XYZ file of C-alpha atoms in Angstrom:
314
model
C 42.819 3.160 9.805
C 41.706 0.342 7.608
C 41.275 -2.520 9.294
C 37.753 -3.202 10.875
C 38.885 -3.378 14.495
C 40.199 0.158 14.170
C 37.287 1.429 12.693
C 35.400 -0.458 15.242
C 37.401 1.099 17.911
C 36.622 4.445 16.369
C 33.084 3.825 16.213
C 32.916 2.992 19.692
C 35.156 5.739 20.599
C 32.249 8.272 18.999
C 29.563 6.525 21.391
C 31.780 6.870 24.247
C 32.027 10.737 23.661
C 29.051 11.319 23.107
C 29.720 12.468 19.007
C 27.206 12.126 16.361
C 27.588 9.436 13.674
C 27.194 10.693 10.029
C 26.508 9.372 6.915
C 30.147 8.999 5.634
C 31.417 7.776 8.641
C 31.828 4.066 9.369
C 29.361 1.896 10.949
C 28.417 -2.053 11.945
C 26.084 -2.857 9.042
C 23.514 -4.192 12.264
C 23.885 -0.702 13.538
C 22.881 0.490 9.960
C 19.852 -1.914 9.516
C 18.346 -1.196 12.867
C 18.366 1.836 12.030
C 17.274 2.032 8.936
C 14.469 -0.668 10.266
C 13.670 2.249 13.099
C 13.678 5.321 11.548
C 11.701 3.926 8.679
C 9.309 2.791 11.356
C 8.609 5.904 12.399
C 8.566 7.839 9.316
C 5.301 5.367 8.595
C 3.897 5.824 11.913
C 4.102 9.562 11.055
C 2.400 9.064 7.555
C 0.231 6.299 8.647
C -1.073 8.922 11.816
C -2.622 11.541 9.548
C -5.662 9.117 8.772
C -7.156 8.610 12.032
C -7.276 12.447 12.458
C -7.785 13.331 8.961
C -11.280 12.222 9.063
C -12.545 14.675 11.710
C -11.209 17.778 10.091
C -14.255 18.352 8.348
C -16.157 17.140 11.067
C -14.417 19.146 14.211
C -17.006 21.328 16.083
C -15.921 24.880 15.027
C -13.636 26.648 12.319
C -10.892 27.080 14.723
C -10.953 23.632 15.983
C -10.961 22.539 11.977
C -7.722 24.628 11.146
C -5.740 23.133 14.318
C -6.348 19.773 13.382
C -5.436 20.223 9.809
C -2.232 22.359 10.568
C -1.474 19.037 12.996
C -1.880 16.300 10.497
C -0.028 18.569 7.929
C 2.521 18.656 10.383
C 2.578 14.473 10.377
C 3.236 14.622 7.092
C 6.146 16.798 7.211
C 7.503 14.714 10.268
C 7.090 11.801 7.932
C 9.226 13.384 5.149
C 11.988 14.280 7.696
C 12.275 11.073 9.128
C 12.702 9.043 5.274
C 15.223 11.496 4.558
C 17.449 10.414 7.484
C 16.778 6.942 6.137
C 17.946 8.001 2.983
C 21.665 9.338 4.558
C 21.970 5.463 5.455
C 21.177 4.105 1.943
C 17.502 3.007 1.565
C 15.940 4.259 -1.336
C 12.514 6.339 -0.853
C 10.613 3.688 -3.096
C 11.686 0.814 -1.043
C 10.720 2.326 2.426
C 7.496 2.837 1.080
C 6.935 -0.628 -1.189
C 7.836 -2.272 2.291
C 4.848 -0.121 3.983
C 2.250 -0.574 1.235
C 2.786 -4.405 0.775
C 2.890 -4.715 4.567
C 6.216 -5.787 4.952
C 7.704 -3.002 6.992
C 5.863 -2.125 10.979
C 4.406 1.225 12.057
C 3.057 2.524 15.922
C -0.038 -0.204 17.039
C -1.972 2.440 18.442
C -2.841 3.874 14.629
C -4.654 0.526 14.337
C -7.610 1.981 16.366
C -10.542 3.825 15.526
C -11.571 7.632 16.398
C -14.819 7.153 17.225
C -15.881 10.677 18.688
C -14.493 14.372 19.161
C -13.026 13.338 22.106
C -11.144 10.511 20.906
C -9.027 13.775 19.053
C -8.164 14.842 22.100
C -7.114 11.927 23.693
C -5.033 11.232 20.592
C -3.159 14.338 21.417
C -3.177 13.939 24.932
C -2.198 10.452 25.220
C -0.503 9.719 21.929
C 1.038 12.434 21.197
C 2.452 12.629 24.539
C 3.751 9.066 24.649
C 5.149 10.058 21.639
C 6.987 12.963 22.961
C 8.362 10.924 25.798
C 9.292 8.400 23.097
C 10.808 11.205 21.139
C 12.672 14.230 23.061
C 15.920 11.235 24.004
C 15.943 10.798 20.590
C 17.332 14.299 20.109
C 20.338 12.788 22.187
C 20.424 9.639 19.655
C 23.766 8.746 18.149
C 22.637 9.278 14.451
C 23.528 12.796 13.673
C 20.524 13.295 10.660
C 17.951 11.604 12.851
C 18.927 13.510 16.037
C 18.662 16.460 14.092
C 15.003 15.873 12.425
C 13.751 14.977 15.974
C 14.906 18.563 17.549
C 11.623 20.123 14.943
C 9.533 17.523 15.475
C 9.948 17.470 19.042
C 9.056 20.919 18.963
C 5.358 20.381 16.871
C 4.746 17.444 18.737
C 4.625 19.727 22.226
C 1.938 21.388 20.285
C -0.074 18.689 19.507
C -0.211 17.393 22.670
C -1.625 20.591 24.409
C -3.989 20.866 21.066
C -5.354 17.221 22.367
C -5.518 18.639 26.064
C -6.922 21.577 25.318
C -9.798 19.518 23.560
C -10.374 17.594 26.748
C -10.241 20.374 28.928
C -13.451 21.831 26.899
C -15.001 18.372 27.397
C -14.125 17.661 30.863
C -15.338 20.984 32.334
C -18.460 21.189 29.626
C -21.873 19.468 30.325
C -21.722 15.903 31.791
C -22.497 14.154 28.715
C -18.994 15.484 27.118
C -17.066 14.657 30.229
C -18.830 11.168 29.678
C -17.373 10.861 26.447
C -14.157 12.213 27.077
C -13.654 9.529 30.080
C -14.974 6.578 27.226
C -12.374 8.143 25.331
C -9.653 7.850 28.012
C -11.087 4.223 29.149
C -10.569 3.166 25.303
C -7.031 4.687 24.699
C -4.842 3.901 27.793
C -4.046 0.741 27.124
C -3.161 0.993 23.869
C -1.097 4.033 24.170
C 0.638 2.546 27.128
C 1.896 -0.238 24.460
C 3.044 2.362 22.435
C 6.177 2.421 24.270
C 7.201 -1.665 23.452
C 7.332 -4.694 25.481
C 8.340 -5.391 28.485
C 12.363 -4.585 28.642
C 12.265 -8.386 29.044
C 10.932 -9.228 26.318
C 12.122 -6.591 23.463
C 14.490 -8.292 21.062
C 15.671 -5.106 20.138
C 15.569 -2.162 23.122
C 18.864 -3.426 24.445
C 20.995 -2.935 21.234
C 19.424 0.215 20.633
C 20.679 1.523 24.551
C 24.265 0.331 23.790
C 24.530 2.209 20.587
C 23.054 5.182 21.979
C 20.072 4.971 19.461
C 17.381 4.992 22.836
C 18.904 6.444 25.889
C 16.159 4.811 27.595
C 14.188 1.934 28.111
C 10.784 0.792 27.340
C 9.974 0.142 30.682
C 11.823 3.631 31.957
C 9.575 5.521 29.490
C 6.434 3.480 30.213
C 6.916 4.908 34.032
C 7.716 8.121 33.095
C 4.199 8.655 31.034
C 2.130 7.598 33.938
C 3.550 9.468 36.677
C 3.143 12.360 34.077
C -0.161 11.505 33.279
C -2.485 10.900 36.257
C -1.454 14.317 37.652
C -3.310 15.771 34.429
C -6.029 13.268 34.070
C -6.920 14.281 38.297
C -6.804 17.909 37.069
C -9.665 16.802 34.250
C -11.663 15.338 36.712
C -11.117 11.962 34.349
C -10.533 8.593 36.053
C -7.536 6.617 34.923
C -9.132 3.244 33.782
C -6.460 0.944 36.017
C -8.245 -0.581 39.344
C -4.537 -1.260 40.420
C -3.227 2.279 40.035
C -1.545 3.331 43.216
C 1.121 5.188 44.306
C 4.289 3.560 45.201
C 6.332 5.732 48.315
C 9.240 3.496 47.959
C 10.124 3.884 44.178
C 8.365 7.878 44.244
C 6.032 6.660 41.022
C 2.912 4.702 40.292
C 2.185 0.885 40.591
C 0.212 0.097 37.409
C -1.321 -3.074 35.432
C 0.595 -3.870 32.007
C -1.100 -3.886 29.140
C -2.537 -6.633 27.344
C 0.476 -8.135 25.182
C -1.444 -10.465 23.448
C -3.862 -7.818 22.025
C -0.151 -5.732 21.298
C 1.189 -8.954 19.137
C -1.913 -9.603 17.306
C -2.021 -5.751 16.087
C 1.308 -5.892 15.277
C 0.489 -9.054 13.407
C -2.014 -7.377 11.516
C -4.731 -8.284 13.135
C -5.903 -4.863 14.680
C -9.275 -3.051 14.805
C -8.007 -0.957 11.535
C -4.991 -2.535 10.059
C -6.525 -3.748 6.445
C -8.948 -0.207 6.515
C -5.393 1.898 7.277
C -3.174 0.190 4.951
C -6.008 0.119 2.169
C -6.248 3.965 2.485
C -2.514 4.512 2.306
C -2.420 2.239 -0.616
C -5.610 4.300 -2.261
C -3.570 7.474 -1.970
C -0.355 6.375 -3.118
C -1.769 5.221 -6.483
C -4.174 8.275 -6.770
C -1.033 10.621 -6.540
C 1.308 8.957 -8.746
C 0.451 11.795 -11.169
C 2.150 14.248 -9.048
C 5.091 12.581 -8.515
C 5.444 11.800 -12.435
C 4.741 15.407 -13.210
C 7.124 16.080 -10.771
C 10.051 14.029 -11.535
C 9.010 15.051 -15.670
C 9.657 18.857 -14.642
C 13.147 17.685 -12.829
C 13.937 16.039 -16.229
C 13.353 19.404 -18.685
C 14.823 21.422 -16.219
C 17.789 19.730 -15.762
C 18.203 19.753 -19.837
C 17.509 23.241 -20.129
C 20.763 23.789 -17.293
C 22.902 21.218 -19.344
C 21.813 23.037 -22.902
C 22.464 26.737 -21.584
């Protein structure tokens, strides 16, 4: 088989079967880049996600609720490492993944572009982020990349976790005194929106959502998983007592979900732009601790070196 329209044909043949792609097995370069351009995307979401919620661990109201939020963003971290692997298996380099986050270059989630004001903005981080995120993520363990299908089957797994950590938070603040269930509803009224764009654009309007279905990458759309989240979610927002911030929220008999209002997509754009509440503040930090570890990684990669001479010299 060596001309491209039978490796073609047997690259199609996998998708039609439902078979995993691997890393020595052909591919359309466009496949490749997108996603190499995804997964890479993610993996900096995942790293770029720690510092909202990093910055209440020594602020979280009790011991307990201090060692669940730093087991979480310790798990972001090693979602993060998972994911650049599986970049890796499709031949970016770890230092060019990274160079393309710190100078800007490369895109990460819009909804880490917003601050955590209050305790309750934890929870609805792991609430309604996390469990966008989950619906983002659990077809992904059906995705036609074998290494990337494969990393999402653990994360899946913590992410679960952190969502009921975030519900669990707003449980304590919606049945608590009234000022708490005040803030956790100013948390909800300041997070829906953005965590509804979490999921793209419009199918419409998504240069890439379509590709991504016919390769098997997504196995569904933007739109599909945009519906799914708030017929999910304004079941457990009734059982808080919270109100979901959407005067056009209504249930729709006909199509057995909810009617909703779409986000704003200019606001979207212009944080994907760079031009977010926290962009320069979030990329400045990740920039800060890239250069104040570079130690480590020299230390580490001088350790790699002896030992590797002490194997050859034995």
């Amino acid at each position: 088989m060596n001309n491209v329209a039978d490796l073609e044909k047997n690259f199609d043949s996998k998708l039609e079967k439902n078979d995993f792609v691997e890393p020595k097995d052909w591919m359309p370069e466009n496949y490749r880049k997108h996603l190499i351009r995804q997964i890479s995307q993610h993996a900096h979401s995942e790293i770029i996600g720690m510092l909202p919620e990093g910055n209440w661990i020594s602020r979280a109201p009790s011991l307990r609720a201090k060692m669940v939020l730093l087991a979480k963003v310790q798990d972001e971290g090693g979602h993060g490492l998972y994911l650049y692997t599986a970049a890796e298996t499709l031949g970016a380099s770890r230092d060019e993944l990274l160079d393309a986050l710190h100078t800007g270059k490369a895109k990460y989630s819009s909804i880490f572009n917003y601050p955590t004001l209050t305790w309750a903005d934890i929870g609805a981080v792991g609430w309604l982020v996390d469990g966008a995120a989950i619906m983002n993520q659990v077809m992904l363990q059906r995705t036609s990349y074998g290494p990337y299908s494969r990393a999402m089957i653990r994360i899946c797994k913590e992410e679960s976790f952190h969502q009921r950590q975030g519900y669990e938070i707003m449980c304590h603040l919606s049945f608590g005194t009234e000022a708490q269930k005040e803030m956790a509803q100013d948390a909800l009224n300041r997070w829906w929106f953005p965590t509804m764009m979490m999921f793209g654009p419009p199918d419409k309007d998504s240069p890439n959502s379509g590709q991504a279905i016919k390769w098997r990458i997504k196995r569904e759309t933007n739109d599909e998983l945009r519906q799914k989240f708030v017929d999910r979610t304004v079941e457990q927002a009734e059982f808080l007592g919270l109100t979901i911030p959407d005067k056009n929220l209504k249930w729709n008999e006909a199509k057995k979900g909810y009617d909703f209002s779409e986000p704003n997509w200019e606001e979207f754009y212009n944080v994907i732009k760079g031009n977010g509440p926290c962009n320069k503040e979030r990329l400045e930090a990740r920039n800060k601790a890239h250069a104040d570890g570079a130690w480590v990684r020299e230390a580490a990669m001088a350790y790699a070196e002896k030992k590797k001479e002490n194997i050859l010299a034995a």
